[in-house]
XYZ file of N, CA, C and O in Angstrom:
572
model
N 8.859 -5.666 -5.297
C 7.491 -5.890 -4.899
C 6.992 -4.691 -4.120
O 7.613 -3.788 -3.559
N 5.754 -4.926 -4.238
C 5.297 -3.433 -3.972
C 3.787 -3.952 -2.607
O 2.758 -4.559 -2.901
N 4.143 -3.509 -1.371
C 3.130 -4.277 -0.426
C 2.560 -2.949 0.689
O 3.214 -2.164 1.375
N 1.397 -3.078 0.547
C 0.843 -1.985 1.407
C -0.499 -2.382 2.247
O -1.469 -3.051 1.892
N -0.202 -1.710 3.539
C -1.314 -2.506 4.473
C -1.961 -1.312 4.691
O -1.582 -0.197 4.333
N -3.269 -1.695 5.488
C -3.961 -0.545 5.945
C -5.174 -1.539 6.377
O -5.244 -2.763 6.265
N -6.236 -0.477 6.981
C -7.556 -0.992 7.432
C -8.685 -0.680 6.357
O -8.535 0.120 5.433
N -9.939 -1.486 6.622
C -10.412 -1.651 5.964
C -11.941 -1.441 7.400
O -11.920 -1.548 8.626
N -13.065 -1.114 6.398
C -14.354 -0.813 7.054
C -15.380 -1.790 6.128
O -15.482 -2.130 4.949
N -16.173 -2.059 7.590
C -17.498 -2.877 6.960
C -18.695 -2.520 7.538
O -18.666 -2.364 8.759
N -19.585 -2.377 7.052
C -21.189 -2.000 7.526
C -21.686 -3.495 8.344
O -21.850 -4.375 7.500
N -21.901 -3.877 9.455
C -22.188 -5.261 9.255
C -23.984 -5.361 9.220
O -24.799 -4.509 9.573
N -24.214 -6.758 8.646
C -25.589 -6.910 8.696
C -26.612 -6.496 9.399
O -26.369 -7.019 10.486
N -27.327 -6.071 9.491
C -27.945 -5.028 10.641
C -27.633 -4.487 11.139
O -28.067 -4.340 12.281
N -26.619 -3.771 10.629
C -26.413 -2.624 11.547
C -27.619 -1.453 11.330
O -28.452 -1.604 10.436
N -27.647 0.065 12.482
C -28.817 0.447 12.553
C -29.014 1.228 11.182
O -30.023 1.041 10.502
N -27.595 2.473 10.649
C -27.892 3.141 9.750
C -27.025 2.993 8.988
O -26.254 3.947 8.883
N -26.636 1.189 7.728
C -25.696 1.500 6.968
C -25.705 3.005 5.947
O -24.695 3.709 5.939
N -26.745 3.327 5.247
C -26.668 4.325 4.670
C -25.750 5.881 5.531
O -25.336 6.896 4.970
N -25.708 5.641 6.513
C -24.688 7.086 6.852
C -23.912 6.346 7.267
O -22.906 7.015 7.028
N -23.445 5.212 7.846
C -22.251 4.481 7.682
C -21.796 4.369 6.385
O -20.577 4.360 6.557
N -21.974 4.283 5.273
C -21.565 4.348 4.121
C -21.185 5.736 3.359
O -20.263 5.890 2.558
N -22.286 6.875 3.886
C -21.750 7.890 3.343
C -20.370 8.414 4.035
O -19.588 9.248 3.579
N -20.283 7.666 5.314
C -18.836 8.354 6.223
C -18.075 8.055 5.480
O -17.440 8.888 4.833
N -17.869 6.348 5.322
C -16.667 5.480 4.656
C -16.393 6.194 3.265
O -15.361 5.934 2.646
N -17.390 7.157 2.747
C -16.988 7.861 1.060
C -16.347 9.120 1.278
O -15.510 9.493 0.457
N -16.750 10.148 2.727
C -16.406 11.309 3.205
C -14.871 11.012 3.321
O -13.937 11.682 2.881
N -14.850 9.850 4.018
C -13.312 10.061 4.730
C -12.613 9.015 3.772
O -11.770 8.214 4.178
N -13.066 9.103 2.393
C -12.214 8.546 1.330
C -11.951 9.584 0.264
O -10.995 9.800 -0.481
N -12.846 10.016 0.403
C -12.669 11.056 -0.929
C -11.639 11.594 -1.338
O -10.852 11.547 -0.392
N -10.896 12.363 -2.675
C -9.919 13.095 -2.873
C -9.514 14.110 -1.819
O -8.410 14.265 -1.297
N -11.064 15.010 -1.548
C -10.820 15.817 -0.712
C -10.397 15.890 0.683
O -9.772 16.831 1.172
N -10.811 14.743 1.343
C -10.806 14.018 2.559
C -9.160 14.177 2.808
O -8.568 15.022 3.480
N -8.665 13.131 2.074
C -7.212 12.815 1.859
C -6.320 14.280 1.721
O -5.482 14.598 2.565
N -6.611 15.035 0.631
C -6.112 15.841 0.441
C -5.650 17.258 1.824
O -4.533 17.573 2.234
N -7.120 17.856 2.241
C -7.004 18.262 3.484
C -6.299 17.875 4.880
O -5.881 18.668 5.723
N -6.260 16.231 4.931
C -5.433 15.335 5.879
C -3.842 15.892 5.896
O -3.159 16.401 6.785
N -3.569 15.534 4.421
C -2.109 15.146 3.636
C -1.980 17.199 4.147
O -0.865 17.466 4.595
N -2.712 18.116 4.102
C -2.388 19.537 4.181
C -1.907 19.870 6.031
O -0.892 20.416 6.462
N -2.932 19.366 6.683
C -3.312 19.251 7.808
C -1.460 18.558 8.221
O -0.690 19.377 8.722
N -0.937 17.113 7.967
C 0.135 16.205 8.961
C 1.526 17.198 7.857
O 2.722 17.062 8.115
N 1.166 17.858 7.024
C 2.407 18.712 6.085
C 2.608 20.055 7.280
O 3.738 20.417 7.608
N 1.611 20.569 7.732
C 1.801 21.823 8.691
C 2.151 21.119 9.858
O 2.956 21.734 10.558
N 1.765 19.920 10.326
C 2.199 19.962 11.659
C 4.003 19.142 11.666
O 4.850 19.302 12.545
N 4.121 18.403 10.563
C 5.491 18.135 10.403
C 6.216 19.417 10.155
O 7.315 19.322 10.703
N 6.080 20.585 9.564
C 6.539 21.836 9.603
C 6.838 22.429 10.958
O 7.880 22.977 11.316
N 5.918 22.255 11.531
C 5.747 23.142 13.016
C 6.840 22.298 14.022
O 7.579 22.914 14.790
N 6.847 20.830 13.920
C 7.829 19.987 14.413
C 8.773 20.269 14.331
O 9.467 20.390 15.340
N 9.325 20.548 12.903
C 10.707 20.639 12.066
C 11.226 19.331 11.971
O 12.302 18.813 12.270
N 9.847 18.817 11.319
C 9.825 17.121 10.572
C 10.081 17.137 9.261
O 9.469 17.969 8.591
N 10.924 16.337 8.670
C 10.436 15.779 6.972
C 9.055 15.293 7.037
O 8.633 14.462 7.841
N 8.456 15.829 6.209
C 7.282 15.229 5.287
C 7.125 14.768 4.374
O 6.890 15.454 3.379
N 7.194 13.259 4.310
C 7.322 12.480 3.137
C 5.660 12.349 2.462
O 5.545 11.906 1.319
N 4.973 12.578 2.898
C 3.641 12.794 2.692
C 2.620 11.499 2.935
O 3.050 10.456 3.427
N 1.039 11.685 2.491
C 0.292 10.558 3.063
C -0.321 10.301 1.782
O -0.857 11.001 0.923
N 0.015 8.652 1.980
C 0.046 7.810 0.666
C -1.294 7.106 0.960
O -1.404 6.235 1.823
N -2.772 7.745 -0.177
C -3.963 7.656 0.098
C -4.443 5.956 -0.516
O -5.303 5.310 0.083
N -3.861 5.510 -1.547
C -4.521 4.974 -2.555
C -5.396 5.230 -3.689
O -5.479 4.641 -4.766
N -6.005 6.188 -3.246
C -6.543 7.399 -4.206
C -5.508 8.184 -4.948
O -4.554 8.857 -4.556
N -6.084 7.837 -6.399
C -4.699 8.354 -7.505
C -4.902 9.771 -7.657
O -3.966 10.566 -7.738
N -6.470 10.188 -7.707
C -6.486 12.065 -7.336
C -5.687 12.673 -6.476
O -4.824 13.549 -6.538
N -6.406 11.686 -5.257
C -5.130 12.759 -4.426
C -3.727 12.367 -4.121
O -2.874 13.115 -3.643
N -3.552 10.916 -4.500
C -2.010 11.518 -4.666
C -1.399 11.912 -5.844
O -0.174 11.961 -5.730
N -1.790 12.184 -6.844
C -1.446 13.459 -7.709
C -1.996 14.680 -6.837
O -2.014 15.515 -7.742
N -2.274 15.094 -6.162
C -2.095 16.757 -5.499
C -1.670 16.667 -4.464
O -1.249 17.671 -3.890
N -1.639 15.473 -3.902
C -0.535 15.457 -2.934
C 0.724 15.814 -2.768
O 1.044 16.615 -1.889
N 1.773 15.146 -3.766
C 2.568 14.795 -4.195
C 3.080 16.096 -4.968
O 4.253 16.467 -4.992
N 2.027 16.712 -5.582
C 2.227 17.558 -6.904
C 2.610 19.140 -6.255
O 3.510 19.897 -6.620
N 1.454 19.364 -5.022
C 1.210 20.435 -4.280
C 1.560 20.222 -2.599
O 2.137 21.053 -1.896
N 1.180 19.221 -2.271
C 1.401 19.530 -0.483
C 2.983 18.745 -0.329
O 3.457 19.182 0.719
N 3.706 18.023 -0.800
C 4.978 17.172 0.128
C 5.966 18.394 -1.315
O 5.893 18.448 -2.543
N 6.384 18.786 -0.780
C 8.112 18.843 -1.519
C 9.285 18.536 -1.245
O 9.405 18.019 -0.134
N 10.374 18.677 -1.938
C 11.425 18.068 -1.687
C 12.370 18.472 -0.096
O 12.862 19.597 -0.005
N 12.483 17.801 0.674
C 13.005 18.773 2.112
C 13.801 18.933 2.256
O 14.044 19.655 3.223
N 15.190 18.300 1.254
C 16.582 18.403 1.137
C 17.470 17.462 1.996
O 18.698 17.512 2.069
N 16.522 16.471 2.727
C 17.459 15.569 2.649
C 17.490 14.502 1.803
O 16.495 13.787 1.683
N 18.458 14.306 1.224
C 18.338 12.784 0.342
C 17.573 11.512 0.059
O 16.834 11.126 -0.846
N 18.262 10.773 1.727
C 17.260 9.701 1.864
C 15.869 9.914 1.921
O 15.176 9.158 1.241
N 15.263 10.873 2.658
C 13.708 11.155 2.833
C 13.442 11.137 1.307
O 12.830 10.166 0.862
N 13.947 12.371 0.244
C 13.411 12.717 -1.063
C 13.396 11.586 -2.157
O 12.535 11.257 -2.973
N 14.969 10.992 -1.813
C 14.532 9.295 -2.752
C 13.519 8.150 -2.366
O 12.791 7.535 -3.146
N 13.598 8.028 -1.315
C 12.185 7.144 -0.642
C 11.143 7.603 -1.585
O 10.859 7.027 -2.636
N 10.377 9.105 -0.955
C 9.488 9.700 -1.814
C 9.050 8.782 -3.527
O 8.130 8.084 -3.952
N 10.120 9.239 -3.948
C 10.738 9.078 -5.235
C 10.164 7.939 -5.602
O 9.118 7.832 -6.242
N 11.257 6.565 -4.953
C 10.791 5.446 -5.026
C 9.097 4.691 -5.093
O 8.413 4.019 -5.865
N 9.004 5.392 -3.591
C 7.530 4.772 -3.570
C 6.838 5.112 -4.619
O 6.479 4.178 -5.337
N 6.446 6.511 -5.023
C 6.010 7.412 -6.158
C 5.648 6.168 -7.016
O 4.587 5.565 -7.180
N 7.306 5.943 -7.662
C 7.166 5.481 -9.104
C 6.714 4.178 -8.762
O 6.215 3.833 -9.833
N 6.515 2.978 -7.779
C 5.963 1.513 -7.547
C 4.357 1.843 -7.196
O 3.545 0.922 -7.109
N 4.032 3.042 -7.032
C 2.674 2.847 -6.632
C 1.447 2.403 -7.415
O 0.327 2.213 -6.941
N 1.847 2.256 -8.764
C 0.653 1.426 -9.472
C 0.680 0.066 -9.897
O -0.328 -0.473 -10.355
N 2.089 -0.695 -9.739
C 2.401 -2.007 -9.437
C 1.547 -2.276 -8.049
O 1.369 -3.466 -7.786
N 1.161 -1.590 -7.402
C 0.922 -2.326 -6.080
C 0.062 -3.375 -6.307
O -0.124 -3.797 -7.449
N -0.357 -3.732 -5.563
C -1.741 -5.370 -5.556
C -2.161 -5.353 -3.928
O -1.841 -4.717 -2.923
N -3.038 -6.399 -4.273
C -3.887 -6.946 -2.822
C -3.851 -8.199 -2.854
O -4.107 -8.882 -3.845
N -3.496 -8.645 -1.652
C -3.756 -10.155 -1.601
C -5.101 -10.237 -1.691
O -5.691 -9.237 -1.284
N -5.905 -11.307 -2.183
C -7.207 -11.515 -2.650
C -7.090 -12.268 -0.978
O -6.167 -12.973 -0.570
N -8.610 -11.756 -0.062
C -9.146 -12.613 0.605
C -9.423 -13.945 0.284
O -10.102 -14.234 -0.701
N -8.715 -15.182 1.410
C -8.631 -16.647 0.745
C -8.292 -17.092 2.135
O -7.857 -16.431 3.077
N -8.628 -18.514 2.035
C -8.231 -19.219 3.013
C -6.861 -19.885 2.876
O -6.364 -20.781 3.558
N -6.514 -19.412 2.126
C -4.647 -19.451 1.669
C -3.563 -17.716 1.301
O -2.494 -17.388 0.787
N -4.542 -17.200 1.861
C -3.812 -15.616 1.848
C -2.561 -15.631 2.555
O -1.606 -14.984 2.126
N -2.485 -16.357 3.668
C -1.593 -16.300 3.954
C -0.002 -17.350 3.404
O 1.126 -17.018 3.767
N -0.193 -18.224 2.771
C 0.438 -18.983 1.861
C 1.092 -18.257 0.514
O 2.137 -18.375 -0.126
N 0.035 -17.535 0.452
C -0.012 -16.872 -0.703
C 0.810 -15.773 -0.641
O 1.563 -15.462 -1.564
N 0.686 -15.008 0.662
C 1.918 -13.921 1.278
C 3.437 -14.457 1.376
O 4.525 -13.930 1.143
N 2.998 -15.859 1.867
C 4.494 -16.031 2.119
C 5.185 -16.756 0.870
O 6.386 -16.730 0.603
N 4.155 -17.419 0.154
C 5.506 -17.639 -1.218
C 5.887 -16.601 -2.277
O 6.798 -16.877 -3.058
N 5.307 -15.528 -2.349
C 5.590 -14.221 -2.675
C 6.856 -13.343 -2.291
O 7.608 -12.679 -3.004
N 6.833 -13.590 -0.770
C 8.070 -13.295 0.031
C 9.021 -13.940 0.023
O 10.159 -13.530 0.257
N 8.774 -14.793 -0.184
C 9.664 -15.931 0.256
C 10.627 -15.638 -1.087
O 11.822 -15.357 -1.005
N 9.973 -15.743 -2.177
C 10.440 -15.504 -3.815
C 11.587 -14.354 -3.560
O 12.803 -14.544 -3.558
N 10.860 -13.048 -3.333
C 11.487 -12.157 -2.818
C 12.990 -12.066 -1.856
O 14.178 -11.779 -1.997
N 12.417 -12.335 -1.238
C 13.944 -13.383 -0.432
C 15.108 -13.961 -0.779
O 16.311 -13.720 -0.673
N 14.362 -14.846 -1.253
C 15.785 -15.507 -2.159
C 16.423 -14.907 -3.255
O 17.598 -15.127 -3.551
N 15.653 -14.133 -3.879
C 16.383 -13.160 -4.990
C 17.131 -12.442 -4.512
O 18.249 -12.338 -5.016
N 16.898 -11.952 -3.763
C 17.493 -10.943 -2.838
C 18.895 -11.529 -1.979
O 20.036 -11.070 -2.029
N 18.650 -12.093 -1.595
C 19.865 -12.980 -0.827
C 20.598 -13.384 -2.323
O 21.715 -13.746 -1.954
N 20.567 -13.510 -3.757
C 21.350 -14.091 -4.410
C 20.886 -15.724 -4.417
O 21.481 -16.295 -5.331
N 20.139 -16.493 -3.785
C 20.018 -17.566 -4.118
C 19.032 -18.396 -5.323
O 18.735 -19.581 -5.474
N 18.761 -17.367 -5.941
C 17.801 -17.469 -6.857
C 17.802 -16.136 -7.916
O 18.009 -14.927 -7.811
N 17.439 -17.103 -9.014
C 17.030 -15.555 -10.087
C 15.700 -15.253 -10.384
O 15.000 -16.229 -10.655
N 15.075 -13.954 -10.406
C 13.942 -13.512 -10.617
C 12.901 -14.806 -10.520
O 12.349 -15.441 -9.622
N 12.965 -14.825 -12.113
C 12.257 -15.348 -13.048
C 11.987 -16.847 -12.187
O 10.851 -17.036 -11.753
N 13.024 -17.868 -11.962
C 12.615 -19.358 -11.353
C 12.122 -18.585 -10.193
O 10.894 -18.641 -10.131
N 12.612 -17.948 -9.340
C 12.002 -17.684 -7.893
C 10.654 -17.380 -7.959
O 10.033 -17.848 -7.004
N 9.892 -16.672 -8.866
C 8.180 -16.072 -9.060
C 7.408 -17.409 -9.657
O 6.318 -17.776 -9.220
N 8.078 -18.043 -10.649
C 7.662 -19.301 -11.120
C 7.375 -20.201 -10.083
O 6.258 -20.703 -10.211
N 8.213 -20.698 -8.770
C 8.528 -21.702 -7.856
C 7.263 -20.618 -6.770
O 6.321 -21.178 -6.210
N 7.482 -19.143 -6.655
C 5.939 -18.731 -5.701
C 4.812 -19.156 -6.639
O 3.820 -19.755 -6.223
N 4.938 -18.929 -7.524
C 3.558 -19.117 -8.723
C 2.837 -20.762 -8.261
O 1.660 -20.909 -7.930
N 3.640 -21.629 -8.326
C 3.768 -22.943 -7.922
C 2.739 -23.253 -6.391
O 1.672 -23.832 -6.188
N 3.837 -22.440 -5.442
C 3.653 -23.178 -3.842
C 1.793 -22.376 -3.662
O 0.855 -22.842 -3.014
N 1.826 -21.029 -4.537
C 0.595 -19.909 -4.119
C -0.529 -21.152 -4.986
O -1.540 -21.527 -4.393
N -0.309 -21.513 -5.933
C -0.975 -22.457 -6.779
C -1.952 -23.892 -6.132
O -3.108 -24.315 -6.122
N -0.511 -24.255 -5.614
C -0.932 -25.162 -4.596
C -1.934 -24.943 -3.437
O -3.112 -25.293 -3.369
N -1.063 -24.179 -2.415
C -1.809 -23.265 -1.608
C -3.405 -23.353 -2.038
O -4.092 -24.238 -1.528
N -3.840 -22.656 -2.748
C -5.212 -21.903 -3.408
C -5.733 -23.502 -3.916
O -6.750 -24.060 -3.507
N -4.922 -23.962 -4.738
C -6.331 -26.110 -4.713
C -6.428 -26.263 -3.721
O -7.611 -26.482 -3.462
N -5.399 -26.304 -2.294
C -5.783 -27.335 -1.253
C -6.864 -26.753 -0.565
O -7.654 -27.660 -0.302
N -7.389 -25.363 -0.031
C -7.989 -24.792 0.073
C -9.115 -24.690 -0.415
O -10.057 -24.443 0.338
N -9.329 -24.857 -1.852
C -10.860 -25.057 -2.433
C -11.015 -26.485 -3.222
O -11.609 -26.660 -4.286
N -10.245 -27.577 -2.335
C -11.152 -29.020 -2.754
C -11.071 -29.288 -1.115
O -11.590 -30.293 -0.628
């Protein structure tokens, strides 16, 4: 499973100037935005004498030039397979859909996860049995 958090921005209803509140939220999304960032925390992990595993935008532009041009391999193992890993799960990822069972919905997901993992379950019944409890979850919630 593939789970990624972060923040999120909202203009709220009257506010004074959504229009340049909105153009910020596109500035500091953009390829370029990201890209310059991801250049910017690569020099100062350098200057540290940090691994730089790099900054994972959500934006598929820039992390293709991220990835492609600013993080390389730093020679240690674990750091470069992480990399690796995340790399290849990053278009499996998902979002929990806002719900008044999101959180139900998180945890029979995990929970699935879990038990596979521990050996007490195989894949397939364990996602079926989250499919189920998230199922549930999501009717009791909208009757």
């Amino acid at each position: 499973m593939n789970n990624v958090g972060g923040n999120a921005w909202v203009v709220p209803k009257g506010a004074g100037n959504p229009d340049a509140a909105c153009a910020w939220m596109k500035t500091m999304t953009s390829a370029d935005t990201w890209i310059a960032a991801a250049k910017a925390r690569a020099k100062k992990r350098a200057d540290e004498g940090k691994v730089n595993i790099g900054t994972y935008t959500g934006n598929m532009k820039a992390d293709e030039v991220i990835f492609s041009q600013v993080v390389k391999p730093s020679g240690h193992r674990p750091y470069d397979q992480a990399v690796t890993t995340i790399r290849s799960v990053q278009r499996a990822g998902f979002v929990v859909p806002q719900s008044g069972a999101a959180a139900e919905f998180t945890k029979a997901w995990q929970d699935a996860a879990t038990r596979v993992l521990l050996g007490r379950q195989k894949a397939g019944p364990a996602l079926k049995q989250a499919q189920q409890e998230a199922q549930r979850a999501l009717d009791d919630v909208n009757h």
